[in-house]
Short mmCIF file of C-alpha atoms and ligand atoms in Angstrom, two decimals:
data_model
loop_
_atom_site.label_atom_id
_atom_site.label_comp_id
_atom_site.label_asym_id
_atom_site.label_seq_id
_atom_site.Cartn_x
_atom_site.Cartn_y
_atom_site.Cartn_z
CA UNK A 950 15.23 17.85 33.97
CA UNK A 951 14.50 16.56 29.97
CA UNK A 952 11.46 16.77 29.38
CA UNK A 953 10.03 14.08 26.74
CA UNK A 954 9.49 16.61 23.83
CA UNK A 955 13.02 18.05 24.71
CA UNK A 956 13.82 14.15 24.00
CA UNK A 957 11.91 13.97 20.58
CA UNK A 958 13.35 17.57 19.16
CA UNK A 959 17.06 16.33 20.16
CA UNK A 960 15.48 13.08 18.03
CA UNK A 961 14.48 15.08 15.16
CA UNK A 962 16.93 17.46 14.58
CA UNK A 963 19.66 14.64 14.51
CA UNK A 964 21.42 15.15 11.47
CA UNK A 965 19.22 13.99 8.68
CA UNK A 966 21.00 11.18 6.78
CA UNK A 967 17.55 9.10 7.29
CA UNK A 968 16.21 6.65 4.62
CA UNK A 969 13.88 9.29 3.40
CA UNK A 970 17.07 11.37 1.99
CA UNK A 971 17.09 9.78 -1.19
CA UNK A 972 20.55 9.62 -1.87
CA UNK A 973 20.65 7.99 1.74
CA UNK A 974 18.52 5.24 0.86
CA UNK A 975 20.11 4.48 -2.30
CA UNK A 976 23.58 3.95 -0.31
CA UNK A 977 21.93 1.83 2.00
CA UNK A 978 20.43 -0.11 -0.75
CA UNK A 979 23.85 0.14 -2.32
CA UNK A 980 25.71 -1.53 0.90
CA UNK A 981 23.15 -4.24 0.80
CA UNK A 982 23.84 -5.15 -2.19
CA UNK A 983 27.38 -5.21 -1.60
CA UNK A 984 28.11 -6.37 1.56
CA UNK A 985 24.72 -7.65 2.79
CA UNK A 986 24.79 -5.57 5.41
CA UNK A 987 22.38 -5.97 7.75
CA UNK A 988 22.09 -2.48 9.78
CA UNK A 989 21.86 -1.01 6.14
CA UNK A 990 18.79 -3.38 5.56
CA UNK A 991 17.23 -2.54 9.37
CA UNK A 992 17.48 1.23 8.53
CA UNK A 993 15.69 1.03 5.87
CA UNK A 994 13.49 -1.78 7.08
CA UNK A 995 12.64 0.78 9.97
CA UNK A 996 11.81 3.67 7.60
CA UNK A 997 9.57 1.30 5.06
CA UNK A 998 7.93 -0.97 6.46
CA UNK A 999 5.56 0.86 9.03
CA UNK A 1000 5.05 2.82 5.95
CA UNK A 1001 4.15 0.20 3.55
CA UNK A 1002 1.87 -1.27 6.48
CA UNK A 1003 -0.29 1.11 6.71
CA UNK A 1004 -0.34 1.49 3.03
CA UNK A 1005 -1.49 -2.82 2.96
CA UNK A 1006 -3.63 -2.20 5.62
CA UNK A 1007 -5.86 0.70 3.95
CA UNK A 1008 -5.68 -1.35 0.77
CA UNK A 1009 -6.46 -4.85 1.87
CA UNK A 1010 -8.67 -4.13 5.05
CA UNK A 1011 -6.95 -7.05 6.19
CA UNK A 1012 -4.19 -7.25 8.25
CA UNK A 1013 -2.17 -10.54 7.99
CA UNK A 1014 -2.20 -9.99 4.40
CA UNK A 1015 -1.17 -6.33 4.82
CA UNK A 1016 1.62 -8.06 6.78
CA UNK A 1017 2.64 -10.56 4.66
CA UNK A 1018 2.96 -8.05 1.77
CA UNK A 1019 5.30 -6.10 3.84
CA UNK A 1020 6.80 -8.99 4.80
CA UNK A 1021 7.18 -10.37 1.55
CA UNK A 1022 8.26 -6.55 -0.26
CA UNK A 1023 11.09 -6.31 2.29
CA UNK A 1024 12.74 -9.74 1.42
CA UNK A 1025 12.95 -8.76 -1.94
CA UNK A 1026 14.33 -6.02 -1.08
CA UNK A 1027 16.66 -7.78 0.85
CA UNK A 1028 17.94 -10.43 -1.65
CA UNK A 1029 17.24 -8.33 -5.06
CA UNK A 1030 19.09 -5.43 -3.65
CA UNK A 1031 21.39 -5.68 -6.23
CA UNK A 1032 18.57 -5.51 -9.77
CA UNK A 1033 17.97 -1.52 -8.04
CA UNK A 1034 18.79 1.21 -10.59
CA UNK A 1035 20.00 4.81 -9.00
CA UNK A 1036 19.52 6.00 -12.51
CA UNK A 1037 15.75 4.52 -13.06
CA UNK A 1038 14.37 6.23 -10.04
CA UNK A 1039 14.36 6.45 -6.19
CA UNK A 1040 14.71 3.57 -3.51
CA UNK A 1041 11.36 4.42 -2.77
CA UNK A 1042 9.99 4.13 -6.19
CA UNK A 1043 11.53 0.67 -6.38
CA UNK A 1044 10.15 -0.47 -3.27
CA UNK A 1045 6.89 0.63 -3.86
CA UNK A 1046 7.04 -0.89 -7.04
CA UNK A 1047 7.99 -4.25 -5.85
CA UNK A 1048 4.77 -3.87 -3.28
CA UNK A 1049 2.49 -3.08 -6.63
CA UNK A 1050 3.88 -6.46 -8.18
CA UNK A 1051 3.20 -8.81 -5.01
CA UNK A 1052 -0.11 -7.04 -4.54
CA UNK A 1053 -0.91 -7.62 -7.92
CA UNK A 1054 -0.45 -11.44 -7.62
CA UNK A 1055 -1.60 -11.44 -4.09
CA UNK A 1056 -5.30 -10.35 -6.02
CA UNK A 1057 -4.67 -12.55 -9.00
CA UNK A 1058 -4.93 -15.49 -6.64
CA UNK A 1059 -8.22 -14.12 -5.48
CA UNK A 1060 -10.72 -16.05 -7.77
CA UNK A 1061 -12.66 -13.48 -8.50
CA UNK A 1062 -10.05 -12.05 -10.73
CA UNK A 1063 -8.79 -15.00 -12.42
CA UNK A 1064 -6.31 -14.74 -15.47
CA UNK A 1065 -2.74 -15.76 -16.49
CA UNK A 1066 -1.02 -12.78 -16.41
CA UNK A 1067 1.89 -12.34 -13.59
CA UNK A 1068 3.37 -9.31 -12.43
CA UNK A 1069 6.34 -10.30 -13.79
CA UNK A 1070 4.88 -10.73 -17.22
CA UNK A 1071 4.05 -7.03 -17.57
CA UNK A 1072 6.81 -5.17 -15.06
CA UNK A 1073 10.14 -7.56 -15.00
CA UNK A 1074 11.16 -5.47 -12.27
CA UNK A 1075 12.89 -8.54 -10.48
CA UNK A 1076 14.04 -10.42 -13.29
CA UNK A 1077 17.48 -10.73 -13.59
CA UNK A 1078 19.66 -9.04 -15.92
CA UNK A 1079 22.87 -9.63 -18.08
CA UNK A 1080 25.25 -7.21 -16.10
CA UNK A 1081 26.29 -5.23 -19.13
CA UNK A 1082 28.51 -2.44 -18.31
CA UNK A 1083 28.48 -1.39 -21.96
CA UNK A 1084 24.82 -1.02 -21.19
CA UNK A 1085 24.63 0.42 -18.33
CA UNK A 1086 27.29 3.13 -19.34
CA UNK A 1087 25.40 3.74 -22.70
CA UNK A 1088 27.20 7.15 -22.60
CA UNK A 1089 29.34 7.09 -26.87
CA UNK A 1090 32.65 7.38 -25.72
CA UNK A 1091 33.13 10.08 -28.28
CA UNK A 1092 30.31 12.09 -27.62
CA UNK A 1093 30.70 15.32 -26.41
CA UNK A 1094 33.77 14.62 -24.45
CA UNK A 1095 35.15 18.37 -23.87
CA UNK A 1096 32.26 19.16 -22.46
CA UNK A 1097 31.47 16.30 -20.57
CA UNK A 1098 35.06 17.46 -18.97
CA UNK A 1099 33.37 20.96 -18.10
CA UNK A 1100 30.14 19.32 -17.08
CA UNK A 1101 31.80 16.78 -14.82
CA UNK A 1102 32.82 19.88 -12.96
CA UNK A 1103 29.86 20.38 -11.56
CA UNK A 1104 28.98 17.27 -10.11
CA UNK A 1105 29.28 16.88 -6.32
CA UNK A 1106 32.68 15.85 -5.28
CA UNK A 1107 31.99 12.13 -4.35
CA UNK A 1108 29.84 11.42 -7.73
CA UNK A 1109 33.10 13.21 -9.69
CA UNK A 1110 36.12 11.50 -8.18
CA UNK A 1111 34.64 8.31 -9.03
CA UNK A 1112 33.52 9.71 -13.41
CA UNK A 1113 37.43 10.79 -13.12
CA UNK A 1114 39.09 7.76 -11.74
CA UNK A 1115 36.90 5.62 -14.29
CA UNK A 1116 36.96 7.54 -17.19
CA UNK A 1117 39.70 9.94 -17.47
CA UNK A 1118 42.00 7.72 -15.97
CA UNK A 1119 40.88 4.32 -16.73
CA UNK A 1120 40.48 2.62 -13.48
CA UNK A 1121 37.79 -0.63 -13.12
CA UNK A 1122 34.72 0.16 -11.19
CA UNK A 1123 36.82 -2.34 -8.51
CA UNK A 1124 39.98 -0.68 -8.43
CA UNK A 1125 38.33 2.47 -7.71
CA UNK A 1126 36.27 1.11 -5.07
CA UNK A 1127 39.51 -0.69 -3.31
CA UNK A 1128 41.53 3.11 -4.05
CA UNK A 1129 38.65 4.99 -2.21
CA UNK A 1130 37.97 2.24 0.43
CA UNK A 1131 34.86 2.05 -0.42
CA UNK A 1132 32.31 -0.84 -1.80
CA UNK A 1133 31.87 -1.84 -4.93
CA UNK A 1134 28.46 -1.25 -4.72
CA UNK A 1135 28.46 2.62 -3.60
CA UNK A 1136 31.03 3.02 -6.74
CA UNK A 1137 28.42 1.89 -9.10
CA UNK A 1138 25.49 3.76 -7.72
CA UNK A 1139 28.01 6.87 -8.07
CA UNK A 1140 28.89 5.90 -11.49
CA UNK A 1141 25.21 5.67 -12.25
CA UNK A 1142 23.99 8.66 -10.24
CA UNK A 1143 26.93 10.87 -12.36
CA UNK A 1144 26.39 9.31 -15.63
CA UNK A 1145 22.38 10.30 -15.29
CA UNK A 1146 23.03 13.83 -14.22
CA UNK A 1147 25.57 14.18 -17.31
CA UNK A 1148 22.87 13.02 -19.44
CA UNK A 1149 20.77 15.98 -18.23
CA UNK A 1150 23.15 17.76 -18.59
CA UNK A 1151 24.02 17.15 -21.92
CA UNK A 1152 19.97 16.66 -22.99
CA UNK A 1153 19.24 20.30 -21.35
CA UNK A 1154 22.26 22.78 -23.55
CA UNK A 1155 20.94 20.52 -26.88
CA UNK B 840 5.87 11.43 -33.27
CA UNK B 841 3.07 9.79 -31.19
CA UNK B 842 -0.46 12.03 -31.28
CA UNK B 843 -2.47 9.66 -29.15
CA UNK B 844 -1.72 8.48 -25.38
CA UNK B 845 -3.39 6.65 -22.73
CA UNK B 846 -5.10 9.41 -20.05
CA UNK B 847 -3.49 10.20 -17.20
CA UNK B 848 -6.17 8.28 -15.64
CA UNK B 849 -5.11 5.05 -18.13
CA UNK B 850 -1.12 5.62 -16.73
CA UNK B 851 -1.91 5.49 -12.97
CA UNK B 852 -4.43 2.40 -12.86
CA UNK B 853 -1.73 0.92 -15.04
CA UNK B 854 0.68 2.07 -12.50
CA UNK B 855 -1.26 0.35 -9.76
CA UNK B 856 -2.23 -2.72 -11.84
CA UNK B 857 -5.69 -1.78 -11.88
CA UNK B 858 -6.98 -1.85 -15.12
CA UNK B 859 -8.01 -5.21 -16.81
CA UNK B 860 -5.40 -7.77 -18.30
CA UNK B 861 -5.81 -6.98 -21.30
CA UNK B 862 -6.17 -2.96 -20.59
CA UNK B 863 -2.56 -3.32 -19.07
CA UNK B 864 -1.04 -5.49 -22.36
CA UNK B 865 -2.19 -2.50 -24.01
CA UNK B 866 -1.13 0.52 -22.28
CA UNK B 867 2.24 -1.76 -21.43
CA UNK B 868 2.92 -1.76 -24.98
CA UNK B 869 2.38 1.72 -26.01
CA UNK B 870 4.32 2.50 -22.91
CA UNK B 871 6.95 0.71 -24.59
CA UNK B 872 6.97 2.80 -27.94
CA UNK B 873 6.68 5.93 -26.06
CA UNK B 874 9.17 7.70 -24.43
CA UNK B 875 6.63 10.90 -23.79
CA UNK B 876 4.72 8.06 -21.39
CA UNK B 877 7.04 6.38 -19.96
CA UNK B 878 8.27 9.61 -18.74
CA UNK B 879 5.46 10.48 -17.35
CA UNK B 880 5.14 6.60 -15.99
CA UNK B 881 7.95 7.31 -13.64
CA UNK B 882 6.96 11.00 -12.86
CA UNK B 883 3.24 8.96 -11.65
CA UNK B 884 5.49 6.23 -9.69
CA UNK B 885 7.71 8.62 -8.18
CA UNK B 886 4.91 10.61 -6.98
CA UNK B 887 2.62 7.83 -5.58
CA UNK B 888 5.90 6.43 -4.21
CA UNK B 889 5.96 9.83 -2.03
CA UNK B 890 2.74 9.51 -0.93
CA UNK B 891 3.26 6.21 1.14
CA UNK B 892 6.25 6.55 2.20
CA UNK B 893 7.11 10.66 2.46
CA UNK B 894 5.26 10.72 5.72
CA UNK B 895 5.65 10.66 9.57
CA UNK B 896 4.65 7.54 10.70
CA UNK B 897 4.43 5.96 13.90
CA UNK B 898 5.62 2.61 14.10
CA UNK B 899 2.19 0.33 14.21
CA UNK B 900 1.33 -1.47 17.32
CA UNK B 901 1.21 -4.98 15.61
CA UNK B 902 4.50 -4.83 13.41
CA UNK B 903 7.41 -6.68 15.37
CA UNK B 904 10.21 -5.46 13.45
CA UNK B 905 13.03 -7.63 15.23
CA UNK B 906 10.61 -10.71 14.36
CA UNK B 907 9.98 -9.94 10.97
CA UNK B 908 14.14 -8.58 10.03
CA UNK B 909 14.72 -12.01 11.48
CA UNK B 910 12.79 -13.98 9.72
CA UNK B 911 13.91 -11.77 6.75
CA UNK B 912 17.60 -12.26 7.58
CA UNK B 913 17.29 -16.09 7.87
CA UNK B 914 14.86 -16.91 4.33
CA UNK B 915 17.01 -18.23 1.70
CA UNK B 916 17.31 -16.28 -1.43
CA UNK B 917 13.84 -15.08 -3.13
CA UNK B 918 13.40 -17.52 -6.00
CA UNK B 919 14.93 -16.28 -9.14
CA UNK B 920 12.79 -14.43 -12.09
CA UNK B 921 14.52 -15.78 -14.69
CA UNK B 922 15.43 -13.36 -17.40
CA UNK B 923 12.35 -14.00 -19.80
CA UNK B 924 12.14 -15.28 -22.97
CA UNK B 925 11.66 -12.89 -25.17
CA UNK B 926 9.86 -13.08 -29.00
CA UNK B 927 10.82 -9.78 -30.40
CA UNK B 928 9.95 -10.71 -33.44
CA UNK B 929 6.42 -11.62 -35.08
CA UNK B 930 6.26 -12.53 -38.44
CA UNK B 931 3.31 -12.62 -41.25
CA UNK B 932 3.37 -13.23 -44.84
CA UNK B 933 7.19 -13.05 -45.09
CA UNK B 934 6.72 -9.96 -43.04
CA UNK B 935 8.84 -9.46 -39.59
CA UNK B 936 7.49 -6.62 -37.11
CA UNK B 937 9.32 -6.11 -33.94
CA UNK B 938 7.50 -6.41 -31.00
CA UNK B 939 7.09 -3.89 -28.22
CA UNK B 940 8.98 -5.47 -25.08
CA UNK B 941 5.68 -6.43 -22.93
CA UNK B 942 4.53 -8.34 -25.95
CA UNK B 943 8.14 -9.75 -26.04
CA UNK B 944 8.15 -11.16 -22.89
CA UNK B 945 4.24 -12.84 -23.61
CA UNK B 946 5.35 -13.89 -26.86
CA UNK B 947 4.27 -17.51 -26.09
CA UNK B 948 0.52 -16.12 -25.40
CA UNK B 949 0.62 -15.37 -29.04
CA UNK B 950 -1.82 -17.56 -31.16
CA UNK B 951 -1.84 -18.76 -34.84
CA UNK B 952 -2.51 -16.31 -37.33
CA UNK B 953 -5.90 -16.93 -39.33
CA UNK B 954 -7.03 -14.50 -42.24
CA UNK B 955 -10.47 -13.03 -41.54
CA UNK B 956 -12.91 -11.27 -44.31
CA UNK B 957 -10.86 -9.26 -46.89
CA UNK B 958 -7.32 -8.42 -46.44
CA UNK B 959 -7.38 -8.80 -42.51
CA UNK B 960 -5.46 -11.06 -40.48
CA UNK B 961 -5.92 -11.90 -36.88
CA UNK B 962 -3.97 -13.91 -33.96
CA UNK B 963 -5.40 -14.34 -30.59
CA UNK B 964 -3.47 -13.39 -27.50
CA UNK B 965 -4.30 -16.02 -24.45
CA UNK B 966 -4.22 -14.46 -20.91
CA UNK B 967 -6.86 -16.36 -19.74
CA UNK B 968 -9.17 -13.75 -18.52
CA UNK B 969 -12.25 -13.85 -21.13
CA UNK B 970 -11.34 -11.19 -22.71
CA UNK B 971 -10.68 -10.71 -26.41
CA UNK B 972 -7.38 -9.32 -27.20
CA UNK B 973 -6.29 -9.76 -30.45
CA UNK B 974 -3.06 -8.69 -33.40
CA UNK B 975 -5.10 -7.33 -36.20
CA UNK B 976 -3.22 -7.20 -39.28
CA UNK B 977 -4.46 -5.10 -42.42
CA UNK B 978 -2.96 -5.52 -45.75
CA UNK B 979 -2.23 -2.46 -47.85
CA UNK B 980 -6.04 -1.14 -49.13
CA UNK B 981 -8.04 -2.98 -45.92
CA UNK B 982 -11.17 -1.88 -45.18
CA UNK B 983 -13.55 -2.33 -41.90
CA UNK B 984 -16.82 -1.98 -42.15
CA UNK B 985 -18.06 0.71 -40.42
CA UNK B 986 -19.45 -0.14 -37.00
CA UNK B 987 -19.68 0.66 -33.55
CA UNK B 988 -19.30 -1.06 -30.51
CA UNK B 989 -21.32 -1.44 -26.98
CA UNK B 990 -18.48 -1.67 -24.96
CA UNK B 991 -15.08 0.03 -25.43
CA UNK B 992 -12.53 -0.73 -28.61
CA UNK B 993 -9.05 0.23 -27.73
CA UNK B 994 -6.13 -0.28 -30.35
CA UNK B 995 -2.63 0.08 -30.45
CA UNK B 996 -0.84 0.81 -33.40
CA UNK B 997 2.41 -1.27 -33.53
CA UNK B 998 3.58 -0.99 -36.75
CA UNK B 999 2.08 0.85 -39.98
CA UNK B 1000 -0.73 3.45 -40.89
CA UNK B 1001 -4.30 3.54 -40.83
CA UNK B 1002 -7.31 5.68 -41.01
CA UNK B 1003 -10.61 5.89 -39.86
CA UNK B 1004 -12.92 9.20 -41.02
CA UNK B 1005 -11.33 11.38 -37.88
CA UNK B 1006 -7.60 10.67 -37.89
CA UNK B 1007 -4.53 9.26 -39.23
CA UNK B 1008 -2.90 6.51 -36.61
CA UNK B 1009 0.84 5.78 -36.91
CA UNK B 1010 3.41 3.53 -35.11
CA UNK B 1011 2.42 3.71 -31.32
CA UNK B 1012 -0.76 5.80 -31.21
CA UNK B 1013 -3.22 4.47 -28.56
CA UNK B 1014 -7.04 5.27 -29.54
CA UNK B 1015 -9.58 4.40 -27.52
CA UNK B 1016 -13.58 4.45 -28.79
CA UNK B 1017 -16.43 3.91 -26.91
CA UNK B 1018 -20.28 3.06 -28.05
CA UNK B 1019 -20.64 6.72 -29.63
CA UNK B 1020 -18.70 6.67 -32.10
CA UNK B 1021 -18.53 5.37 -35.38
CA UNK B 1022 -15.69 4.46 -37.41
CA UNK B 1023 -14.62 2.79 -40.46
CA UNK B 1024 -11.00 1.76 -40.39
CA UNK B 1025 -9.24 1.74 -43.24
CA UNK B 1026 -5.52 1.30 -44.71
CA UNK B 1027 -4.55 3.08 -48.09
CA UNK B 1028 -0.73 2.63 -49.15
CA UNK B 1029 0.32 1.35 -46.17
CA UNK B 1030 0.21 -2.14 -44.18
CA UNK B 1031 -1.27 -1.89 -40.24
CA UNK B 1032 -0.58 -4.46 -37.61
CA UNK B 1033 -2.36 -3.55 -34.51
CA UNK B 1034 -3.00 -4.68 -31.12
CA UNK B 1035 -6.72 -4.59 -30.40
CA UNK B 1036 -9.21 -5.38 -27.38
CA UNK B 1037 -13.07 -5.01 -27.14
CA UNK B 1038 -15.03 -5.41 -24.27
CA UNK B 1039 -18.24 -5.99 -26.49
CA UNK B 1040 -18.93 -7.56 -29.81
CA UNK B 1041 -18.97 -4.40 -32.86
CA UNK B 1042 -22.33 -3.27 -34.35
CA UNK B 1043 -22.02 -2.88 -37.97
CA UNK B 1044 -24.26 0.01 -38.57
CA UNK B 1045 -24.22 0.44 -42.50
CA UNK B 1046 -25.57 -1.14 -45.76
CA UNK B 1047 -24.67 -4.86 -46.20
CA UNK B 1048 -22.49 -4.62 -43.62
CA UNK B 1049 -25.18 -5.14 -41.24
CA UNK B 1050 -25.81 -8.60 -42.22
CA UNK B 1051 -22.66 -9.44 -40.58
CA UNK B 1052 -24.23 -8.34 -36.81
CA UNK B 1053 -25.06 -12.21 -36.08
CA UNK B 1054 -21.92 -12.85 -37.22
CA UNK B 1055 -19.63 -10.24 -35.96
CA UNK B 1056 -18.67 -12.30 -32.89
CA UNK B 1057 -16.80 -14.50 -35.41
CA UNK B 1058 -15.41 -11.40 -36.81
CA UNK B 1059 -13.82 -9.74 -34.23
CA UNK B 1060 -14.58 -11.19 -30.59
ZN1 ZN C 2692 2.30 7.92 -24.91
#
């Protein structure tokens, strides 16, 4: 006979790839952006959302707008998957920062606090961007490449298959992804999540 | 190297879009020239981030997550944020200063530049809330007169040198001076173009100078 908190610590100690492992969440965001996949999104929907809720809730006292800021955070997050940064910061950061920019135009339409400015104007964190690999992958080709070779070493195994495919052996960020059988997406969030730890790296023995 | 930076308090209202318009063009733009804060931007945003969403939580009674993932799964795209036009430059007596990017992307808030008393330049930045936020431009040898203010005077350095009888301000230092203190700002060898908000008209407070009080909402606000 289970009893129900038998249930719930057979529930917790499931393994813990949840959307509050970081690296989880910025897969998930990763697959949305790739394949729009829609269990990715409800994962993280069902991590988030009660969250941010209760957040909107304390903050507005209100709580149809509380809902339609989640609401309205989540589709963004949804169709702007793709404008997240591994290497700027968390999927939680992001999401929370999406949240601070509809809030913030949510009370700019509240007369009291009348004035031009959008979010947008002053954190263009859903703006489009020119997809500039060259910019993204700021890393000078000739800097520091003998030890980037020993520092590449200690990345973990997933994050340095992908620096080695691309950059030792030349491979686009596609070909990698159809070598590995993986998505496109996943290989750039790998790329990025390497590239920023070799930065440390490389920042930290200067 | 930056001496002066927003507070910590300064960083997480921006953070959280609670300061006033014009607080937030201001701390945006230092932001922008300094690496120390931005740094510390993210540390603030990761942190916060934690705090709503690092704990347990129930899911809430009134949130019908097959509704809402539906009605998520069937909008059409978000509307696009265009990518912004940008005015990274501003130029000024044959003079071009590169603009930090949140002034870049509001470049089309800036106003005409007029020349005020002396060797002082000013252009008005529209964002519609009241409030007076200005580009104050001081030609080499400038000279404030010394005042004070009722409310708050915060300035941004973007580009050049000036003093006041305390300090030295360079390229991205954020000072921030309330009704206590009195200053005279001043340039010597250098040009200044700063970013500058008051919440109050100044109070000259010496000689001559104080003739201008009546006046000093021309002046500066
Ligand atoms: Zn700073």
């Amino acid at each position: 006979m289970r009893s129900v908190s038998d249930a719930i610590i057979e529930r917790t100690s499931m393994p813990p790839m949840q959307a509050d492992n970081p690296e989880h969440a910025a897969e998930l965001l990763a697959r949305i952006a790739s394949e729009k996949s829609r269990a990715a999104f409800a994962e993280l929907f069902r991590h988030f959302a009660p969250r941010l809720q209760a957040y909107a809730t304390r903050q507005f006292g209100n709580e149809q707008t509380a809902m339609d800021l989640v609401q309205e955070t989540m589709a963004n997050v949804w169709h702007k998957a793709h404008l997240f940064k591994a290497d700027r910061g968390s999927a939680a950061t992001w999401i929370f920062t999406i949240a601070r920019n509809i809030r913030f135009d949510f009370l700019r339409k509240n007369k009291h606090r009348q004035h031009d400015l959008s979010a947008d104007d002053l954190w263009p964190i859903l703006a489009e961007e020119n997809e500039s690999l060259d910019d993204d992958y700021a890393l000078d080709n000739d800097l520091l490449m003998q030890q980037l070779a020993v520092y590449t070493e200690s990345l973990p195994k997933a994050q340095r298959i992908v620096i080695q495919l691309i950059y030792i052996e030349g491979k686009s960020q596609q070909e990698v992804a159809d070598a590995l059988d993986i998505p496109l997406g996943t290989v750039k969030s790998r790329t990025r999540l390497a590239l920023q730890k070799l930065k440390e790296l490389i920042q930290h023995h200067d | 190297m930056i001496k002066f930076h927003p507070s910590e308090q300064h960083l997480v209202h921006y953070m959280l879009g609670e300061l006033s318009p014009a607080m937030l063009m201001m701390v945006g733009s230092h932001i922008d020239l300094c690496p120390h804060c931005q740094h510390h931007l993210r540390d603030v945003e990761e942190q916060f981030a934690m705090k709503i969403f690092g704990q347990r939580q129930m899911p809430l009674p009134d949130l019908d997550e097959e509704t809402m993932l539906n009605a998520i799964f069937q909008s059409t795209s978000a509307p696009v944020v265009p990518i912004l036009e940008m005015r990274d430059y501003l130029n000024l007596e044959g003079k071009r200063f590169k603009l930090p990017a949140t002034l870049a992307r509001n470049g089309e808030r800036i106003g005409p530049w007029s020349r005020m008393l002396g060797k002082m330049w000013r252009a008005p930045i529209e964002i519609g809330s009241g409030e007076t936020l200005n580009f104050i431009y001081m030609e080499q040898g400038a000279q404030v007169p010394e005042h004070t203010h009722r409310g708050s005077e915060a300035t941004l350095v973007v580009n050049g040198v000036f003093n006041d009888e305390v300090d030295e301000y360079r390229d991205g230092d954020f000072v921030l001076l309330d009704g206590h203190h009195k200053h005279t700002p001043q340039t010597h060898h250098h040009d200044c173009l700063t970013l500058a908000t008051i919440d109050a008209p100044m109070q000259f407070t010496s000689g001559l100078s104080r003739l201008l009080n009546p006046f000093s909402s021309l002046f500066l606000k």
